[in-house]
Amino acid sequence: MTRYCLPDPPPELRERILDAACAAAEARPRRTWGMLSVAAALLVCCGVVAVVVVGPRQASTPAGPQDRVAKLIEQLDSEDPGERDRASADLIKIGKPALEQLQAMKEFGSAEQKERVEGVIRTIAAAVRLDNIEFQLAGSDRWFAGGRSFINFTVVNRNDAQVIISRELSIVIAPVGEPDRPCAIGGEFSDSFRPDCILVRQTQAFVALPANSRTEVSPSDEREGMDYFFWTPPKAGKYAVSVKYRYSRREFASRCPGTDKNCRHDDPAQPWNLALEGERTLQIEVVVPADSFPALIERLDSDSPDERDRASAELMKWGQVALDRLEAIKDFKSPEQKARAQSIIRTLRLNGMSFQLVWKEAPRVGGNPEIFIVISNRFGEEMVLSRAMTVTIVPVDELEKPCDIKYEHLDGFRCCVLGFDAGRFVAVPANSRMEAAITGLRKGDYWWEPQKAGKYKISIGYAFSRKDFVGRCRGGFKDCRHDDPAQPWNRAIEGKRTVIETEVEVKE
Amino acid sequence: MNREALAQVYDGHAAPLYRFLCGYLGNRDDAADALQNVFVNLARRGLQGIADIDDYLWTAARHEAHKQGRRRQAPFLVPSDGQAADPADRQAVESALLCLPGEQREVVILHVLEDLTFNEVGKRLGIPANTAASRFRYAKEKLKEVEV
């Protein structure tokens, strides 16, 4: 009997697929992460749940097909000056997708064509560099003297990717009215280029942070980085926090002599020869109140129940700051103080999670929009609390009907439904993880294929009760070891919350 | 995402994905289209945020397979020993495979044609090994009905 196997892909398929994929990558629509991430950061800092629904991506400008770019390059050598001008303008309009072909040109029909190609390259390169560098800065709105707080900053490059252009970035915090005082250096981090660079995690009054060691590397660089640092205000009062980007190639060259192997001025591909020249500053003002945070914790043990309630309520407002402090306390003065602190910790941990629902493309009938559910813990790290999460997508006119589950995925604890290839409804308690560790980094992508046009309601909820879990699990499964405190179900946050509720319009 | 990175991913993962898609979709052209969609989507999306590229690609390939469904059948199996096969015999095997429901077909492809264990099949498909095994059992019963 003949035994059969499946065929390997034909060799020519490789080039076809890579060509198509590269063309698609060039035409990739811009994302809108910048503001969102900062909004999320800000909200998380404030101890507020960040619920961000990103709309469907907009259609991008079409990628200049290679032959169109080739034709325009050819027209740069036209006998008609008007046609040459139009070709230059069109190439600049195409922008980045044309850059590779322009840069690949080795032979030119004329000196004018060469000059025009070089000019177009310069214009496009400058445009894409200057295009979209954004600074965003968010600080906790809760500061206290002697307490450590976050400040988040984000730099977004022209591809809407978050980058760190840290070598040329400085962050200064100074009491209002004294902005020009020199930086007090809390810890030093010297790099090859700027011996005055310092990396500061915990400082007193001032921070200067040209930070770790990256410059904006290249137009295609998509290194991600939303950075934050801690700051401990020394005393109550108003402070100005400013982020400044300043780069001058000439100054860099004088700082970095050509003899230094690390700064090759003759290599145009080096970041210092690509980096955006200029100066930009962003500033926010923060107020450090006179109230003493440790005193609030003391008041949790007050003799007066009203006073204890007020202290609890006040601590809740401090969000992440309170969480850090309360989690660090090992010994409490009384069971009451401990119980209140633990209750605040639980609530703040749950509130500290941020959820984002991201559509990769607009939902349409028969389409398969990818849904990214991005969950961040209170440190802004992505994770999935999946076993305790449900996602439902239901037509708004059928909200009362039960879910029509088409694709079942039974796991040891719950009849989980993986929203893969599902129909009208999707229930996704996701893959199979809870908050495995506070630093766990997980992300889930799901698809949904709408069956008919109309409005749909999307709900994402989190619910976990250890008691219920034990009831469901009853110790009968080898995977649910109730006696092991390290297991995720013994560590997960208890609570229930609908984290996202939104509507989406599905088109034909 | 640059071409070099994509090529690296392609070289490391495309062959088993293509074989799977061939078996699932029942013809090579659709498999090539589906594989192209997988890589186009990956290129658009970038590698950022993908914890396990293998998992991502398999999920995406299955998604493409489910999305495309079976549109037309064309010879897609080849004799493993390189000898000429009886067309009628081959067509019977192909038809039997394609008559299986999608979730059973993918288990059969991976377990029988790709020689993966049920544990490996489960991991690939994101289902428990027991589920993979039971789907295989159902598939066998179904294949007995069509007398292959």
PDB file of C-alpha atoms in Angstrom, chain A residues 186-442:
ATOM      1  CA  GLY A 186      22.030  60.984  42.574  1.00  0.00           C
ATOM      2  CA  GLY A 187      23.862  58.250  40.729  1.00  0.00           C
ATOM      3  CA  GLU A 188      26.196  58.348  37.849  1.00  0.00           C
ATOM      4  CA  PHE A 189      26.125  56.490  34.591  1.00  0.00           C
ATOM      5  CA  SER A 190      28.838  57.405  32.237  1.00  0.00           C
ATOM      6  CA  ASP A 191      28.734  56.458  28.604  1.00  0.00           C
ATOM      7  CA  SER A 192      31.235  56.866  25.851  1.00  0.00           C
ATOM      8  CA  PHE A 193      29.808  60.063  24.564  1.00  0.00           C
ATOM      9  CA  ARG A 194      28.663  62.164  27.407  1.00  0.00           C
ATOM     10  CA  PRO A 195      30.498  61.721  30.649  1.00  0.00           C
ATOM     11  CA  ASP A 196      27.951  64.016  32.232  1.00  0.00           C
ATOM     12  CA  CYS A 197      25.122  61.538  31.619  1.00  0.00           C
ATOM     13  CA  ILE A 198      23.520  60.172  34.692  1.00  0.00           C
ATOM     14  CA  LEU A 199      20.964  57.516  35.284  1.00  0.00           C
ATOM     15  CA  VAL A 200      18.918  58.189  38.323  1.00  0.00           C
ATOM     16  CA  ARG A 201      16.438  55.886  39.875  1.00  0.00           C
ATOM     17  CA  GLN A 202      15.960  57.610  43.163  1.00  0.00           C
ATOM     18  CA  THR A 203      16.982  61.148  43.611  1.00  0.00           C
ATOM     19  CA  GLN A 204      16.195  63.954  45.875  1.00  0.00           C
ATOM     20  CA  ALA A 205      15.330  67.231  44.300  1.00  0.00           C
ATOM     21  CA  PHE A 206      16.647  66.965  40.790  1.00  0.00           C
ATOM     22  CA  VAL A 207      16.968  64.401  38.088  1.00  0.00           C
ATOM     23  CA  ALA A 208      18.847  64.633  34.838  1.00  0.00           C
ATOM     24  CA  LEU A 209      18.334  61.593  32.724  1.00  0.00           C
ATOM     25  CA  PRO A 210      19.931  61.294  29.357  1.00  0.00           C
ATOM     26  CA  ALA A 211      19.498  57.718  30.516  1.00  0.00           C
ATOM     27  CA  ASN A 212      20.623  54.443  29.262  1.00  0.00           C
ATOM     28  CA  SER A 213      22.421  54.433  25.987  1.00  0.00           C
ATOM     29  CA  ARG A 214      20.360  54.687  22.900  1.00  0.00           C
ATOM     30  CA  THR A 215      19.916  57.324  20.329  1.00  0.00           C
ATOM     31  CA  GLU A 216      17.142  57.241  17.842  1.00  0.00           C
ATOM     32  CA  VAL A 217      18.768  54.749  15.589  1.00  0.00           C
ATOM     33  CA  SER A 218      17.169  54.679  12.195  1.00  0.00           C
ATOM     34  CA  PRO A 219      13.887  55.348  10.450  1.00  0.00           C
ATOM     35  CA  SER A 220      13.017  51.692  10.656  1.00  0.00           C
ATOM     36  CA  ASP A 221      14.023  51.284  14.244  1.00  0.00           C
ATOM     37  CA  GLU A 222      11.087  50.155  16.280  1.00  0.00           C
ATOM     38  CA  ARG A 223      12.704  49.601  19.576  1.00  0.00           C
ATOM     39  CA  GLU A 224      10.030  49.898  22.131  1.00  0.00           C
ATOM     40  CA  GLY A 225      10.333  51.724  25.321  1.00  0.00           C
ATOM     41  CA  MET A 226       8.089  53.504  27.648  1.00  0.00           C
ATOM     42  CA  ASP A 227      10.323  54.442  30.448  1.00  0.00           C
ATOM     43  CA  TYR A 228       9.654  55.631  33.862  1.00  0.00           C
ATOM     44  CA  PHE A 229      11.680  56.666  36.787  1.00  0.00           C
ATOM     45  CA  PHE A 230      11.048  57.168  40.416  1.00  0.00           C
ATOM     46  CA  TRP A 231      11.254  60.382  42.242  1.00  0.00           C
ATOM     47  CA  THR A 232      11.198  61.048  45.926  1.00  0.00           C
ATOM     48  CA  PRO A 233      10.149  64.615  46.627  1.00  0.00           C
ATOM     49  CA  PRO A 234      12.166  65.923  49.537  1.00  0.00           C
ATOM     50  CA  LYS A 235       9.477  68.279  50.791  1.00  0.00           C
ATOM     51  CA  ALA A 236       5.995  69.544  50.071  1.00  0.00           C
ATOM     52  CA  GLY A 237       5.569  72.176  47.400  1.00  0.00           C
ATOM     53  CA  LYS A 238       5.230  72.724  43.665  1.00  0.00           C
ATOM     54  CA  TYR A 239       7.701  71.130  41.278  1.00  0.00           C
ATOM     55  CA  ALA A 240       8.235  71.510  37.573  1.00  0.00           C
ATOM     56  CA  VAL A 241       9.059  68.318  35.679  1.00  0.00           C
ATOM     57  CA  SER A 242      10.511  68.923  32.264  1.00  0.00           C
ATOM     58  CA  VAL A 243      11.753  66.663  29.517  1.00  0.00           C
ATOM     59  CA  LYS A 244      14.118  68.155  27.042  1.00  0.00           C
ATOM     60  CA  TYR A 245      15.467  66.739  23.838  1.00  0.00           C
ATOM     61  CA  ARG A 246      18.366  68.602  22.368  1.00  0.00           C
ATOM     62  CA  TYR A 247      20.711  67.373  19.706  1.00  0.00           C
ATOM     63  CA  SER A 248      23.202  69.156  17.560  1.00  0.00           C
ATOM     64  CA  ARG A 249      25.448  67.087  15.343  1.00  0.00           C
ATOM     65  CA  ARG A 250      28.153  69.703  15.530  1.00  0.00           C
ATOM     66  CA  GLU A 251      28.143  69.680  19.314  1.00  0.00           C
ATOM     67  CA  PHE A 252      28.180  65.922  19.298  1.00  0.00           C
ATOM     68  CA  ALA A 253      31.187  65.887  17.000  1.00  0.00           C
ATOM     69  CA  SER A 254      33.026  68.214  19.324  1.00  0.00           C
ATOM     70  CA  ARG A 255      32.165  66.046  22.326  1.00  0.00           C
ATOM     71  CA  CYS A 256      33.129  62.896  20.561  1.00  0.00           C
ATOM     72  CA  PRO A 257      36.479  63.228  18.830  1.00  0.00           C
ATOM     73  CA  GLY A 258      36.997  61.284  15.637  1.00  0.00           C
ATOM     74  CA  THR A 259      39.653  59.223  17.348  1.00  0.00           C
ATOM     75  CA  ASP A 260      37.052  57.536  19.500  1.00  0.00           C
ATOM     76  CA  LYS A 261      36.224  54.230  17.878  1.00  0.00           C
ATOM     77  CA  ASN A 262      32.625  54.549  18.950  1.00  0.00           C
ATOM     78  CA  CYS A 263      31.862  57.762  17.116  1.00  0.00           C
ATOM     79  CA  ARG A 264      32.458  57.333  13.443  1.00  0.00           C
ATOM     80  CA  HIS A 265      31.528  60.638  11.905  1.00  0.00           C
ATOM     81  CA  ASP A 266      32.173  59.362   8.427  1.00  0.00           C
ATOM     82  CA  ASP A 267      29.478  56.719   8.601  1.00  0.00           C
ATOM     83  CA  PRO A 268      26.093  58.210   7.651  1.00  0.00           C
ATOM     84  CA  ALA A 269      24.303  55.156   8.993  1.00  0.00           C
ATOM     85  CA  GLN A 270      25.436  55.795  12.547  1.00  0.00           C
ATOM     86  CA  PRO A 271      22.673  57.042  14.811  1.00  0.00           C
ATOM     87  CA  TRP A 272      24.443  60.289  15.579  1.00  0.00           C
ATOM     88  CA  ASN A 273      24.424  61.079  11.884  1.00  0.00           C
ATOM     89  CA  LEU A 274      20.761  60.197  11.562  1.00  0.00           C
ATOM     90  CA  ALA A 275      19.354  61.708  14.700  1.00  0.00           C
ATOM     91  CA  LEU A 276      16.945  64.555  14.602  1.00  0.00           C
ATOM     92  CA  GLU A 277      18.634  67.872  15.222  1.00  0.00           C
ATOM     93  CA  GLY A 278      16.768  70.380  17.284  1.00  0.00           C
ATOM     94  CA  GLU A 279      15.405  71.045  20.685  1.00  0.00           C
ATOM     95  CA  ARG A 280      12.061  70.320  22.239  1.00  0.00           C
ATOM     96  CA  THR A 281      10.858  70.612  25.797  1.00  0.00           C
ATOM     97  CA  LEU A 282       7.794  69.353  27.549  1.00  0.00           C
ATOM     98  CA  GLN A 283       6.880  70.379  31.035  1.00  0.00           C
ATOM     99  CA  ILE A 284       4.306  69.478  33.630  1.00  0.00           C
ATOM    100  CA  GLU A 285       3.845  70.733  37.114  1.00  0.00           C
ATOM    101  CA  VAL A 286       3.236  68.539  40.118  1.00  0.00           C
ATOM    102  CA  VAL A 287       2.149  69.410  43.595  1.00  0.00           C
ATOM    103  CA  VAL A 288       3.520  67.586  46.584  1.00  0.00           C
ATOM    104  CA  PRO A 289       0.972  68.052  49.357  1.00  0.00           C
ATOM    105  CA  ALA A 290       1.863  68.726  52.935  1.00  0.00           C
ATOM    106  CA  ASP A 291      -0.059  65.688  54.168  1.00  0.00           C
ATOM    107  CA  SER A 292       2.168  62.986  55.492  1.00  0.00           C
ATOM    108  CA  PHE A 293       1.567  59.594  53.949  1.00  0.00           C
ATOM    109  CA  PRO A 294       2.916  57.518  56.836  1.00  0.00           C
ATOM    110  CA  ALA A 295       0.473  59.333  59.107  1.00  0.00           C
ATOM    111  CA  LEU A 296      -2.383  58.019  57.001  1.00  0.00           C
ATOM    112  CA  ILE A 297      -1.240  54.469  57.581  1.00  0.00           C
ATOM    113  CA  GLU A 298      -1.063  55.205  61.286  1.00  0.00           C
ATOM    114  CA  ARG A 299      -4.646  56.431  61.185  1.00  0.00           C
ATOM    115  CA  LEU A 300      -5.808  53.019  59.958  1.00  0.00           C
ATOM    116  CA  ASP A 301      -5.281  51.990  63.564  1.00  0.00           C
ATOM    117  CA  SER A 302      -7.122  54.935  65.064  1.00  0.00           C
ATOM    118  CA  ASP A 303      -9.567  54.447  67.946  1.00  0.00           C
ATOM    119  CA  SER A 304     -12.249  56.222  65.968  1.00  0.00           C
ATOM    120  CA  PRO A 305     -13.964  54.089  63.297  1.00  0.00           C
ATOM    121  CA  ASP A 306     -14.765  57.248  61.320  1.00  0.00           C
ATOM    122  CA  GLU A 307     -11.147  58.239  61.357  1.00  0.00           C
ATOM    123  CA  ARG A 308     -10.138  54.752  60.150  1.00  0.00           C
ATOM    124  CA  ASP A 309     -12.694  54.968  57.335  1.00  0.00           C
ATOM    125  CA  ARG A 310     -11.426  58.382  56.290  1.00  0.00           C
ATOM    126  CA  ALA A 311      -7.843  57.159  56.303  1.00  0.00           C
ATOM    127  CA  SER A 312      -8.825  54.143  54.161  1.00  0.00           C
ATOM    128  CA  ALA A 313     -10.629  56.361  51.696  1.00  0.00           C
ATOM    129  CA  GLU A 314      -7.706  58.758  51.525  1.00  0.00           C
ATOM    130  CA  LEU A 315      -5.204  55.938  51.006  1.00  0.00           C
ATOM    131  CA  MET A 316      -7.278  54.573  48.145  1.00  0.00           C
ATOM    132  CA  LYS A 317      -6.826  57.870  46.362  1.00  0.00           C
ATOM    133  CA  TRP A 318      -3.088  57.473  46.495  1.00  0.00           C
ATOM    134  CA  GLY A 319      -3.199  54.499  44.133  1.00  0.00           C
ATOM    135  CA  GLN A 320       0.152  53.019  43.271  1.00  0.00           C
ATOM    136  CA  VAL A 321       1.949  55.020  45.907  1.00  0.00           C
ATOM    137  CA  ALA A 322      -0.233  53.562  48.625  1.00  0.00           C
ATOM    138  CA  LEU A 323       0.132  50.104  47.180  1.00  0.00           C
ATOM    139  CA  ASP A 324       3.915  50.254  47.223  1.00  0.00           C
ATOM    140  CA  ARG A 325       3.960  51.453  50.778  1.00  0.00           C
ATOM    141  CA  LEU A 326       1.323  49.091  52.149  1.00  0.00           C
ATOM    142  CA  GLU A 327       2.858  46.049  50.496  1.00  0.00           C
ATOM    143  CA  ALA A 328       6.174  46.866  52.098  1.00  0.00           C
ATOM    144  CA  ILE A 329       4.749  46.809  55.623  1.00  0.00           C
ATOM    145  CA  LYS A 330       5.623  43.584  57.389  1.00  0.00           C
ATOM    146  CA  ASP A 331       4.258  44.203  60.874  1.00  0.00           C
ATOM    147  CA  PHE A 332       0.966  45.827  61.607  1.00  0.00           C
ATOM    148  CA  LYS A 333       0.001  47.276  64.933  1.00  0.00           C
ATOM    149  CA  SER A 334      -3.370  45.580  65.084  1.00  0.00           C
ATOM    150  CA  PRO A 335      -5.501  43.058  63.198  1.00  0.00           C
ATOM    151  CA  GLU A 336      -7.791  45.951  62.237  1.00  0.00           C
ATOM    152  CA  GLN A 337      -4.946  47.855  60.649  1.00  0.00           C
ATOM    153  CA  LYS A 338      -3.790  44.720  58.830  1.00  0.00           C
ATOM    154  CA  ALA A 339      -7.270  43.879  57.562  1.00  0.00           C
ATOM    155  CA  ARG A 340      -7.795  47.405  56.273  1.00  0.00           C
ATOM    156  CA  ALA A 341      -4.394  47.478  54.623  1.00  0.00           C
ATOM    157  CA  GLN A 342      -5.028  44.141  52.926  1.00  0.00           C
ATOM    158  CA  SER A 343      -8.411  45.281  51.698  1.00  0.00           C
ATOM    159  CA  ILE A 344      -6.841  48.411  50.208  1.00  0.00           C
ATOM    160  CA  ILE A 345      -4.077  46.335  48.602  1.00  0.00           C
ATOM    161  CA  ARG A 346      -6.589  43.980  46.977  1.00  0.00           C
ATOM    162  CA  THR A 347      -8.687  46.785  45.594  1.00  0.00           C
ATOM    163  CA  LEU A 348      -5.740  48.763  44.345  1.00  0.00           C
ATOM    164  CA  ARG A 349      -4.178  45.743  42.686  1.00  0.00           C
ATOM    165  CA  LEU A 350      -7.397  45.085  40.828  1.00  0.00           C
ATOM    166  CA  ASN A 351      -7.783  48.742  39.924  1.00  0.00           C
ATOM    167  CA  GLY A 352      -4.168  48.875  38.904  1.00  0.00           C
ATOM    168  CA  MET A 353      -4.705  46.578  35.964  1.00  0.00           C
ATOM    169  CA  SER A 354      -5.332  48.210  32.677  1.00  0.00           C
ATOM    170  CA  PHE A 355      -7.182  46.598  29.820  1.00  0.00           C
ATOM    171  CA  GLN A 356      -7.080  47.504  26.208  1.00  0.00           C
ATOM    172  CA  LEU A 357      -9.110  46.116  23.382  1.00  0.00           C
ATOM    173  CA  VAL A 358      -7.462  46.622  20.057  1.00  0.00           C
ATOM    174  CA  TRP A 359      -8.919  45.882  16.654  1.00  0.00           C
ATOM    175  CA  LYS A 360      -6.502  45.121  13.918  1.00  0.00           C
ATOM    176  CA  GLU A 361      -9.054  45.872  11.238  1.00  0.00           C
ATOM    177  CA  ALA A 362     -12.616  47.116  11.117  1.00  0.00           C
ATOM    178  CA  PRO A 363     -15.058  44.286  11.729  1.00  0.00           C
ATOM    179  CA  ARG A 364     -17.137  43.347   8.741  1.00  0.00           C
ATOM    180  CA  VAL A 365     -19.421  40.466   7.894  1.00  0.00           C
ATOM    181  CA  GLY A 366     -17.427  37.387   7.098  1.00  0.00           C
ATOM    182  CA  GLY A 367     -14.247  39.180   8.046  1.00  0.00           C
ATOM    183  CA  ASN A 368     -11.870  38.086  10.696  1.00  0.00           C
ATOM    184  CA  PRO A 369     -10.809  41.093  12.697  1.00  0.00           C
ATOM    185  CA  GLU A 370      -8.040  40.255  15.029  1.00  0.00           C
ATOM    186  CA  ILE A 371      -8.835  41.332  18.520  1.00  0.00           C
ATOM    187  CA  PHE A 372      -5.947  42.026  20.756  1.00  0.00           C
ATOM    188  CA  ILE A 373      -6.779  42.055  24.389  1.00  0.00           C
ATOM    189  CA  VAL A 374      -3.891  43.659  26.100  1.00  0.00           C
ATOM    190  CA  ILE A 375      -3.849  43.498  29.832  1.00  0.00           C
ATOM    191  CA  SER A 376      -1.238  45.304  31.792  1.00  0.00           C
ATOM    192  CA  ASN A 377      -0.514  44.857  35.414  1.00  0.00           C
ATOM    193  CA  ARG A 378       0.073  47.773  37.690  1.00  0.00           C
ATOM    194  CA  PHE A 379       3.645  48.065  36.529  1.00  0.00           C
ATOM    195  CA  GLY A 380       2.541  48.496  32.931  1.00  0.00           C
ATOM    196  CA  GLU A 381       3.709  45.001  31.998  1.00  0.00           C
ATOM    197  CA  GLU A 382       1.494  43.029  29.675  1.00  0.00           C
ATOM    198  CA  MET A 383      -0.113  39.886  30.951  1.00  0.00           C
ATOM    199  CA  VAL A 384      -3.160  37.699  30.712  1.00  0.00           C
ATOM    200  CA  LEU A 385      -5.429  36.851  33.593  1.00  0.00           C
ATOM    201  CA  SER A 386      -7.169  34.625  31.257  1.00  0.00           C
ATOM    202  CA  ARG A 387      -8.777  31.899  33.242  1.00  0.00           C
ATOM    203  CA  ALA A 388     -10.635  34.493  35.193  1.00  0.00           C
ATOM    204  CA  MET A 389     -11.569  36.603  32.215  1.00  0.00           C
ATOM    205  CA  THR A 390     -14.497  36.468  29.907  1.00  0.00           C
ATOM    206  CA  VAL A 391     -15.033  38.271  26.677  1.00  0.00           C
ATOM    207  CA  THR A 392     -18.446  38.328  25.121  1.00  0.00           C
ATOM    208  CA  ILE A 393     -19.488  39.822  21.830  1.00  0.00           C
ATOM    209  CA  VAL A 394     -23.212  39.898  21.386  1.00  0.00           C
ATOM    210  CA  PRO A 395     -25.514  41.686  18.927  1.00  0.00           C
ATOM    211  CA  VAL A 396     -27.125  44.531  20.842  1.00  0.00           C
ATOM    212  CA  ASP A 397     -30.599  43.371  19.854  1.00  0.00           C
ATOM    213  CA  GLU A 398     -29.948  39.901  21.245  1.00  0.00           C
ATOM    214  CA  LEU A 399     -28.437  40.767  24.585  1.00  0.00           C
ATOM    215  CA  GLU A 400     -30.773  38.521  26.516  1.00  0.00           C
ATOM    216  CA  LYS A 401     -30.073  35.366  24.532  1.00  0.00           C
ATOM    217  CA  PRO A 402     -27.510  32.939  25.849  1.00  0.00           C
ATOM    218  CA  CYS A 403     -24.214  32.554  24.070  1.00  0.00           C
ATOM    219  CA  ASP A 404     -24.213  30.294  21.081  1.00  0.00           C
ATOM    220  CA  ILE A 405     -21.000  28.480  21.639  1.00  0.00           C
ATOM    221  CA  LYS A 406     -19.625  26.887  18.545  1.00  0.00           C
ATOM    222  CA  TYR A 407     -16.148  25.889  19.391  1.00  0.00           C
ATOM    223  CA  GLU A 408     -15.510  24.330  22.711  1.00  0.00           C
ATOM    224  CA  HIS A 409     -12.324  23.979  24.557  1.00  0.00           C
ATOM    225  CA  LEU A 410     -12.637  22.147  27.792  1.00  0.00           C
ATOM    226  CA  ASP A 411      -9.988  22.685  30.364  1.00  0.00           C
ATOM    227  CA  GLY A 412      -9.589  21.268  33.797  1.00  0.00           C
ATOM    228  CA  PHE A 413     -11.387  24.000  35.622  1.00  0.00           C
ATOM    229  CA  ARG A 414     -14.059  25.534  33.533  1.00  0.00           C
ATOM    230  CA  CYS A 415     -15.714  24.885  30.276  1.00  0.00           C
ATOM    231  CA  CYS A 416     -13.665  27.531  28.558  1.00  0.00           C
ATOM    232  CA  VAL A 417     -14.527  28.621  25.104  1.00  0.00           C
ATOM    233  CA  LEU A 418     -11.783  29.770  22.864  1.00  0.00           C
ATOM    234  CA  GLY A 419     -13.104  32.352  20.487  1.00  0.00           C
ATOM    235  CA  PHE A 420     -11.581  30.784  17.487  1.00  0.00           C
ATOM    236  CA  ASP A 421     -13.794  30.461  14.489  1.00  0.00           C
ATOM    237  CA  ALA A 422     -16.822  31.283  16.582  1.00  0.00           C
ATOM    238  CA  GLY A 423     -20.025  32.612  15.221  1.00  0.00           C
ATOM    239  CA  ARG A 424     -22.304  35.254  16.602  1.00  0.00           C
ATOM    240  CA  PHE A 425     -20.946  35.059  20.070  1.00  0.00           C
ATOM    241  CA  VAL A 426     -17.566  34.658  21.480  1.00  0.00           C
ATOM    242  CA  ALA A 427     -16.808  33.840  25.052  1.00  0.00           C
ATOM    243  CA  VAL A 428     -13.146  33.871  25.701  1.00  0.00           C
ATOM    244  CA  PRO A 429     -11.797  33.141  29.083  1.00  0.00           C
ATOM    245  CA  ALA A 430      -8.687  32.996  26.995  1.00  0.00           C
ATOM    246  CA  ASN A 431      -5.889  30.564  26.982  1.00  0.00           C
ATOM    247  CA  SER A 432      -5.186  29.221  30.415  1.00  0.00           C
ATOM    248  CA  ARG A 433      -3.289  31.463  32.655  1.00  0.00           C
ATOM    249  CA  MET A 434      -4.001  33.655  35.565  1.00  0.00           C
ATOM    250  CA  GLU A 435      -1.805  36.277  36.941  1.00  0.00           C
ATOM    251  CA  ALA A 436       1.032  33.813  37.149  1.00  0.00           C
ATOM    252  CA  ALA A 437       3.396  36.255  38.662  1.00  0.00           C
ATOM    253  CA  ILE A 438       3.295  39.933  39.096  1.00  0.00           C
ATOM    254  CA  THR A 439       5.913  40.252  36.441  1.00  0.00           C
ATOM    255  CA  GLY A 440       4.275  37.753  34.085  1.00  0.00           C
ATOM    256  CA  LEU A 441       4.204  38.910  30.513  1.00  0.00           C
ATOM    257  CA  ARG A 442       1.467  37.458  28.416  1.00  0.00           C
TER     258      ARG A 442
END
